[in-house]
Coordinates of C-alpha atoms in Angstrom, one line a residue:
X291 CA -0.7 -28.0 27.2
X292 CA -2.9 -25.5 29.0
X293 CA -1.6 -23.1 31.7
X294 CA -3.2 -20.8 34.2
X295 CA -2.4 -17.2 33.4
X296 CA 0.8 -16.0 35.1
X297 CA 1.4 -12.4 36.0
X298 CA 4.3 -12.4 33.6
X299 CA 5.0 -15.1 31.1
X300 CA 8.3 -15.5 29.2
X301 CA 8.5 -17.1 25.8
X302 CA 10.5 -17.1 22.6
X303 CA 7.5 -16.4 20.3
X304 CA 4.1 -15.0 21.4
X305 CA 1.2 -15.5 19.0
X306 CA -1.7 -13.1 19.5
X307 CA -4.8 -15.1 18.5
X308 CA -5.6 -18.8 18.7
X309 CA -7.5 -19.1 15.4
X310 CA -6.6 -21.0 12.3
X311 CA -3.5 -18.9 11.3
X312 CA -2.4 -18.6 14.9
X313 CA -2.5 -22.3 15.5
X314 CA -0.7 -23.0 12.2
X315 CA 2.0 -20.4 13.2
X316 CA 2.4 -22.1 16.6
X317 CA 3.0 -25.5 15.0
X318 CA 5.5 -24.2 12.4
X319 CA 7.5 -22.2 15.0
X320 CA 7.5 -25.0 17.5
X321 CA 8.6 -27.5 14.8
X322 CA 11.6 -25.2 14.3
X323 CA 12.6 -25.5 18.0
X324 CA 11.1 -22.3 19.4
X325 CA 9.3 -22.0 22.7
X326 CA 5.8 -20.8 21.7
X327 CA 2.9 -19.3 23.6
X328 CA -0.6 -18.6 22.1
X329 CA -2.3 -15.7 23.8
X330 CA -6.1 -16.0 23.1
X331 CA -8.7 -13.5 24.4
X332 CA -11.5 -16.1 24.4
X333 CA -11.9 -18.9 27.0
X334 CA -10.5 -21.4 24.4
X335 CA -8.8 -21.4 21.1
X336 CA -10.3 -22.2 17.7
X337 CA -13.9 -21.0 18.2
X338 CA -14.2 -19.7 14.6
X339 CA -12.9 -23.0 13.1
X340 CA -15.8 -24.9 14.6
X341 CA -18.3 -22.7 12.8
X342 CA -16.7 -23.0 9.3
X343 CA -18.3 -25.0 6.5
X344 CA -21.6 -25.4 8.4
X345 CA -19.7 -27.3 11.1
X346 CA -17.8 -29.4 8.7
X347 CA -14.8 -27.1 8.1
X348 CA -14.1 -26.5 4.4
X349 CA -10.4 -26.4 5.2
X350 CA -9.0 -26.0 1.6
X351 CA -9.5 -26.9 -2.0
X352 CA -8.0 -29.2 -4.6
X353 CA -7.3 -26.2 -6.9
X354 CA -3.9 -24.8 -6.2
X355 CA -4.4 -21.7 -8.5
X356 CA -3.2 -18.7 -6.6
X357 CA -5.8 -16.5 -8.4
X358 CA -8.4 -17.5 -5.7
X359 CA -6.6 -15.3 -3.2
X360 CA -6.1 -11.6 -3.8
X361 CA -4.6 -8.6 -2.1
X362 CA -1.3 -7.6 -0.5
X363 CA 1.3 -9.0 0.3
X364 CA 1.1 -10.9 -3.0
X365 CA -0.5 -14.2 -1.9
X366 CA 1.2 -16.3 -4.5
X367 CA 4.6 -15.6 -2.8
X368 CA 3.3 -16.9 0.5
X369 CA 1.3 -19.8 -0.9
X370 CA 4.3 -21.0 -2.9
X371 CA 6.1 -21.6 0.5
X372 CA 3.2 -23.8 1.8
X373 CA 3.1 -27.6 1.3
X374 CA -0.7 -27.6 0.8
X375 CA -3.6 -28.5 3.0
X376 CA -3.6 -32.2 2.4
X377 CA 0.0 -32.6 3.3
X378 CA -0.2 -30.2 6.2
X379 CA -3.1 -32.0 7.9
X380 CA -1.7 -35.5 7.1
X381 CA 1.3 -34.4 9.1
X382 CA -1.1 -33.8 12.0
X383 CA -2.8 -37.2 11.6
X384 CA -5.9 -35.8 10.0
X385 CA -7.0 -37.2 6.6
X386 CA -9.1 -35.0 4.3
X387 CA -11.5 -35.8 1.5
X388 CA -12.9 -33.6 -1.4
X389 CA -16.4 -33.1 -2.7
X390 CA -17.5 -32.9 -6.3
X391 CA -16.5 -29.2 -6.4
X392 CA -13.0 -29.8 -5.1
X393 CA -13.6 -28.5 -1.6
X394 CA -11.6 -30.2 1.1
X395 CA -13.1 -31.4 4.4
X396 CA -11.9 -33.6 7.2
X397 CA -12.6 -37.3 6.6
X398 CA -14.7 -37.3 9.8
X399 CA -17.0 -34.6 8.4
X400 CA -16.6 -32.6 11.6
X401 CA -14.9 -29.3 12.2
X402 CA -14.0 -30.4 15.7
X403 CA -11.6 -33.0 14.2
X404 CA -9.7 -30.1 12.6
X405 CA -9.4 -28.2 15.8
X406 CA -8.5 -31.4 17.7
X407 CA -5.7 -32.2 15.3
X408 CA -4.2 -28.7 15.6
X409 CA -4.4 -28.6 19.4
X410 CA -3.0 -32.2 19.8
X411 CA 0.0 -31.2 17.7
X412 CA 0.5 -28.0 19.7
X413 CA 0.4 -30.1 22.9
X414 CA 2.9 -32.6 21.5
X415 CA 5.2 -29.7 20.7
X416 CA 4.9 -28.1 24.1
X417 CA 3.0 -25.0 22.8
X418 CA 1.5 -23.1 25.8
X419 CA -2.0 -21.7 25.6
X420 CA -3.0 -18.8 27.7
X421 CA -6.7 -18.1 27.2
X422 CA -8.7 -15.1 28.4
X423 CA -5.5 -13.0 27.7
X424 CA -6.8 -10.0 25.8
X425 CA -3.7 -8.2 24.5
X426 CA -4.2 -4.4 24.5
X427 CA -0.7 -3.2 23.7
X428 CA 2.4 -4.5 21.9
X429 CA 5.4 -2.6 23.3
X430 CA 9.0 -3.1 21.9
X431 CA 11.2 -3.7 24.9
X432 CA 14.8 -4.9 25.5
X433 CA 15.3 -6.3 22.0
X434 CA 11.9 -8.1 22.2
X435 CA 8.4 -7.2 23.2
X436 CA 6.3 -6.7 26.2
X437 CA 2.6 -7.6 25.8
X438 CA 0.1 -6.1 28.1
X439 CA -3.4 -7.5 28.7
X440 CA -6.6 -5.8 29.6
X441 CA -6.5 -7.2 33.1
X442 CA -2.9 -6.2 33.9
X443 CA -1.1 -9.4 33.1
X444 CA 1.9 -9.3 30.9
X445 CA 4.0 -11.5 28.6
X446 CA 7.5 -11.1 27.3
X447 CA 8.6 -12.5 24.0
X448 CA 11.6 -12.2 21.7
X449 CA 9.3 -12.3 18.6
X450 CA 5.6 -11.7 18.2
X451 CA 3.1 -12.9 15.5
X452 CA -0.1 -11.0 15.3
X453 CA -2.8 -13.4 14.1
X454 CA -5.9 -11.9 15.7
X455 CA -8.0 -11.9 12.6
X456 CA -10.0 -9.2 10.8
X457 CA -13.5 -8.0 11.5
X458 CA -15.6 -10.7 10.0
X459 CA -17.6 -12.8 12.4
X460 CA -17.2 -10.7 15.6
X461 CA -19.4 -13.2 17.4
X462 CA -16.4 -15.6 17.1
X463 CA -14.0 -13.1 18.6
X464 CA -12.7 -11.4 15.4
X465 CA -13.8 -7.9 16.2
X466 CA -11.0 -5.8 14.6
X467 CA -8.7 -5.9 17.7
X468 CA -5.9 -7.1 15.4
X469 CA -6.2 -4.0 13.3
X470 CA -6.2 -1.7 16.4
X471 CA -3.0 -3.4 17.6
X472 CA -1.4 -3.0 14.2
X473 CA -2.3 0.7 14.0
X474 CA -1.0 1.3 17.5
X475 CA 2.4 -0.1 16.4
X476 CA 2.6 2.3 13.4
X477 CA 1.0 0.2 10.7
X478 CA -1.5 1.4 8.1
X479 CA -4.6 -0.7 7.8
X480 CA -5.9 -0.5 4.3
X481 CA -9.6 -0.1 4.0
X482 CA -11.1 -3.2 5.7
X483 CA -14.6 -4.2 4.5
X484 CA -16.7 -7.4 4.7
X485 CA -16.5 -9.9 1.8
X486 CA -18.0 -13.3 1.1
X487 CA -21.2 -11.8 2.3
X488 CA -24.7 -11.1 0.9
X489 CA -24.9 -7.9 -1.1
X490 CA -27.6 -5.3 -0.1
X491 CA -30.0 -4.2 -2.8
X492 CA -33.1 -2.0 -2.8
X493 CA -35.4 -3.9 -0.4
X494 CA -38.6 -3.3 -2.4
X495 CA -37.0 -5.0 -5.4
X496 CA -36.6 -8.3 -3.6
X497 CA -39.4 -8.2 -0.9
X498 CA -41.8 -10.3 -3.0
X499 CA -39.0 -12.8 -4.0
X500 CA -37.8 -13.5 -0.5
X501 CA -36.9 -17.2 0.0
X502 CA -36.6 -18.0 -3.8
X503 CA -33.5 -19.4 -5.5
X504 CA -32.7 -19.2 -9.1
X505 CA -29.7 -20.3 -11.3
X506 CA -28.1 -17.3 -13.0
X507 CA -25.0 -15.6 -14.2
X508 CA -24.4 -12.6 -12.0
X509 CA -22.3 -9.6 -13.2
X510 CA -21.0 -6.9 -10.9
X511 CA -20.7 -3.3 -12.2
X512 CA -19.3 -0.3 -10.4
X513 CA -19.6 3.2 -11.8
X514 CA -20.8 1.7 -15.1
X515 CA -17.7 -0.5 -15.5
X516 CA -17.7 -4.3 -15.6
X517 CA -16.0 -5.7 -12.6
X518 CA -16.5 -9.5 -12.6
X519 CA -19.1 -12.2 -13.2
X520 CA -19.9 -15.5 -11.5
X521 CA -22.5 -18.2 -12.3
X522 CA -24.4 -20.2 -9.7
X523 CA -27.5 -20.2 -7.5
X524 CA -28.8 -16.8 -6.5
X525 CA -30.9 -16.5 -3.3
X526 CA -33.3 -13.7 -2.7
X527 CA -33.4 -12.7 1.0
X528 CA -34.4 -9.8 3.2
X529 CA -33.0 -6.8 1.4
X530 CA -30.1 -8.7 -0.1
X531 CA -29.0 -11.0 -2.9
X532 CA -27.1 -14.1 -1.6
X533 CA -25.5 -17.3 -2.7
X534 CA -21.9 -18.3 -3.4
X535 CA -21.7 -16.6 -6.7
X536 CA -22.9 -13.3 -5.1
X537 CA -20.5 -13.8 -2.1
X538 CA -17.5 -13.9 -4.5
X539 CA -18.6 -10.6 -6.1
X540 CA -18.9 -8.7 -2.8
X541 CA -15.1 -7.9 -2.9
X542 CA -15.7 -5.7 -5.9
X543 CA -18.1 -3.5 -4.0
X544 CA -20.6 -3.3 -6.9
X545 CA -23.2 -0.6 -7.2
X546 CA -25.2 -2.7 -9.7
X547 CA -25.8 -6.5 -10.0
X548 CA -27.1 -7.9 -13.2
X549 CA -28.8 -11.3 -13.4
X550 CA -28.7 -13.3 -16.6
X551 CA -31.5 -15.9 -15.9
X552 CA -30.8 -17.8 -19.1
X553 CA -27.0 -18.0 -19.4
X554 CA -27.4 -21.1 -21.5
X555 CA -29.7 -19.5 -24.1
X556 CA -28.3 -17.3 -26.9
X557 CA -31.8 -16.5 -28.4
X558 CA -34.1 -15.7 -25.5
X559 CA -36.6 -14.0 -27.7
X560 CA -37.2 -17.2 -29.6
X561 CA -37.5 -19.2 -26.5
X562 CA -39.8 -16.7 -24.8
X563 CA -42.0 -16.4 -27.8
X564 CA -42.6 -20.2 -27.8
X565 CA -43.3 -20.3 -24.1
X566 CA -45.7 -17.3 -24.2
X567 CA -47.6 -18.7 -27.2
X568 CA -48.0 -22.0 -25.5
X569 CA -49.3 -20.3 -22.3
X570 CA -51.4 -17.7 -24.1
X571 CA -54.6 -18.8 -22.4
X572 CA -53.0 -19.0 -19.0
X573 CA -53.2 -16.3 -16.3
X574 CA -50.3 -13.9 -16.3
X575 CA -48.8 -15.3 -13.1
X576 CA -48.5 -18.7 -14.9
X577 CA -47.1 -17.6 -18.2
X578 CA -43.5 -18.1 -17.3
X579 CA -43.7 -21.0 -14.9
X580 CA -42.2 -23.2 -17.6
X581 CA -38.9 -21.3 -17.2
X582 CA -38.9 -19.7 -13.7
X583 CA -40.5 -20.0 -10.3
X584 CA -43.9 -18.3 -10.4
X585 CA -43.0 -15.2 -8.3
X586 CA -39.9 -14.7 -10.5
X587 CA -42.1 -14.7 -13.6
X588 CA -44.5 -12.3 -12.0
X589 CA -41.8 -9.9 -11.1
X590 CA -40.3 -10.0 -14.6
X591 CA -43.6 -9.3 -16.3
X592 CA -44.4 -6.5 -13.8
X593 CA -41.0 -4.9 -14.5
X594 CA -41.5 -5.0 -18.3
X595 CA -44.9 -3.2 -17.8
X596 CA -43.3 -0.5 -15.7
X597 CA -40.1 0.1 -17.6
X598 CA -41.0 -0.9 -21.1
X599 CA -37.9 -3.1 -21.3
X600 CA -38.4 -6.1 -23.6
X601 CA -38.8 -9.3 -21.7
X602 CA -36.1 -11.0 -23.8
X603 CA -33.6 -8.2 -22.7
X604 CA -34.8 -8.3 -19.1
X605 CA -34.2 -12.0 -18.5
X606 CA -30.6 -11.6 -19.8
X607 CA -29.9 -8.4 -17.9
X608 CA -32.1 -8.0 -14.8
X609 CA -30.5 -5.2 -12.8
X610 CA -30.5 -4.5 -9.1
X611 CA -29.0 -1.3 -7.7
X612 CA -26.6 -2.5 -4.9
X613 CA -24.8 -1.0 -1.9
X614 CA -21.5 -2.0 -0.2
X615 CA -22.0 -4.7 2.3
X616 CA -21.6 -3.7 5.9
X617 CA -22.8 -6.8 7.8
X618 CA -19.7 -8.1 9.6
X619 CA -21.7 -10.7 11.4
X620 CA -22.7 -12.4 8.1
X621 CA -19.3 -12.0 6.4
X622 CA -17.0 -14.9 6.1
X623 CA -13.9 -12.9 5.5
X624 CA -12.3 -9.4 5.6
X625 CA -10.8 -7.6 2.6
X626 CA -8.1 -5.1 3.3
X627 CA -5.7 -5.1 6.2
X628 CA -2.0 -4.7 7.1
X629 CA 0.2 -4.3 4.0
X630 CA 3.5 -3.1 5.3
X631 CA 5.2 -6.5 5.5
X632 CA 8.0 -8.3 3.7
X633 CA 7.5 -11.5 1.6
X634 CA 8.3 -13.4 4.8
X635 CA 5.4 -11.6 6.6
X636 CA 7.7 -9.6 8.9
X637 CA 6.8 -6.0 9.6
X638 CA 8.5 -3.3 7.6
X639 CA 7.8 -0.9 10.5
X640 CA 8.7 -3.0 13.7
X641 CA 11.4 -5.6 13.2
X642 CA 10.6 -8.9 15.0
X643 CA 6.8 -8.4 14.6
X644 CA 5.1 -10.8 12.1
X645 CA 1.6 -11.1 10.8
X646 CA -0.6 -14.0 9.7
X647 CA -4.1 -14.7 8.5
X648 CA -7.0 -12.3 8.0
X649 CA -5.2 -9.3 9.7
X650 CA -3.2 -9.1 6.4
X651 CA -4.6 -7.4 3.3
X652 CA -5.5 -10.7 1.6
X653 CA -8.8 -12.4 1.0
X654 CA -9.9 -15.5 -0.9
X655 CA -12.9 -16.9 -2.8
X656 CA -15.4 -19.3 -1.2
X657 CA -14.4 -22.9 -1.3
X658 CA -11.7 -23.1 1.4
X659 CA -9.3 -20.5 0.0
X660 CA -9.5 -18.2 3.0
X661 CA -8.5 -21.1 5.3
X662 CA -5.8 -22.0 2.9
X663 CA -4.4 -18.5 3.4
X664 CA -4.7 -18.9 7.1
X665 CA -2.7 -22.2 7.1
X666 CA -0.1 -20.9 4.6
X667 CA 0.5 -17.4 6.1
X668 CA 0.5 -18.9 9.6
X669 CA 3.1 -21.5 8.6
X670 CA 5.3 -18.9 6.9
X671 CA 5.1 -16.4 9.7
X672 CA 5.9 -19.2 12.3
X673 CA 8.9 -20.5 10.4
X674 CA 10.3 -17.0 9.7
X675 CA 9.8 -15.9 13.3
X676 CA 11.6 -19.0 14.6
X677 CA 14.5 -18.3 12.1
X678 CA 14.5 -14.7 13.2
X679 CA 15.5 -15.8 16.7
X680 CA 18.9 -16.7 15.3
X681 CA 19.5 -13.1 14.3

C-alpha cells in the first residue's frame, strides 16, 4: 500500500530504510499486529535487492553454520531466532532453489521476484510505504519518537527500527546515513570499512596480468601474522586482486596476500623440474604454459630473476603487498557498525530504538550470508519492536 507523503504521519513502528532488513522487519512487526510504516529516502524500496547476485539475488545458503557471519552483536544469538531463508520465503509464496555450492536463489532466477514477494506481503499486512522521505533526525518525544525529513515533513512513531544500511553500494542509497543517524542519537559506530571487495595491491605487480584468472589458495597476513586463508579463483584486475576467495579475506585488512598456485602439489620442485626439462628447448615465455597461463608463467620467471627466490618456493608463496580496501562502490557489505544493542537488537542508549541489517556491526561471507543476516536481524528487530509496544 503506497501513500503520498503527509506532513505528519502517525504509526506504531517506523522503519527507516526499505531495503532487505527493513522489509523483513516490517513483515515481522505487522504479523505481530503493529501498524507499520517504512520511510525510504529513494523513490521506491528495495533497489539494492534488485542488484544482488548479478540480478538473480543470492538470498541465502543451505549452510546454517553461524561462523559465516562475524561481528557484534553476536550473530549466532540473532540467527538462532530466525526460521531460515527457505521457510521465510515460502511463507511469502516464493520458492527457492540451491546451486551446486549451496547458494539459494529464487526459483524464478530473478531478483525482482524476491522484492515482489516482500512488497506483496507488506501490502497484504497493510504496511505503509512513504518514499522520498529522507530522515535526517530521530528525536525522542512524548514516550515515542519524532522523525524529521530533509524536506520538512515529519512522522511520529511509538517505536523506531533503524535499517538504513551501511556504506557499501552508495549508488543504491546506502551512503552511511544510518551511521550518521545512530551517532546523532548517542551511539558509537565501530570502525566501518568495506568488505567483500577487491583488495588493492601494488599496481605495477598486476598490470601485465590484468584480465587473467588462476586457481589458487590465498593467504592473508597482517603485520607478519597469519590471518586466514581461502581457496578459489583469483582474478587479476586494475590495481587489485579479485575473486570470491579474495573478497572473503578483505575483512581481515591484510597487508600481504600470498598465492599458492599449486595447492594440490606437495612437491613443486619435482613437478617444475619435469616441466622445465620437457620445455627446455622452448622460449622462456612458453616454459610454464603446461601449468599456468602464459603471462603468469612469464611473471613468475621474471620475479625469480629479480629476487633470486627459487621458482618452486615462489609458486607456493607468491606475495603481493596489499592495502586496505576503500572502494565502497565495489563493496558488497560493510564491516563495523552500531554495537550498543541488546540480544533483541534494542538500543542500550535509547530505549524503543531498534537496529537491523548492515547498520549493525555484523558482516558475512559471500554466498548469501549477508542477506541471511538482513532477513534474520530484520525479523528479530520487527518482532521485538512489536512486543515492545506492550510495555
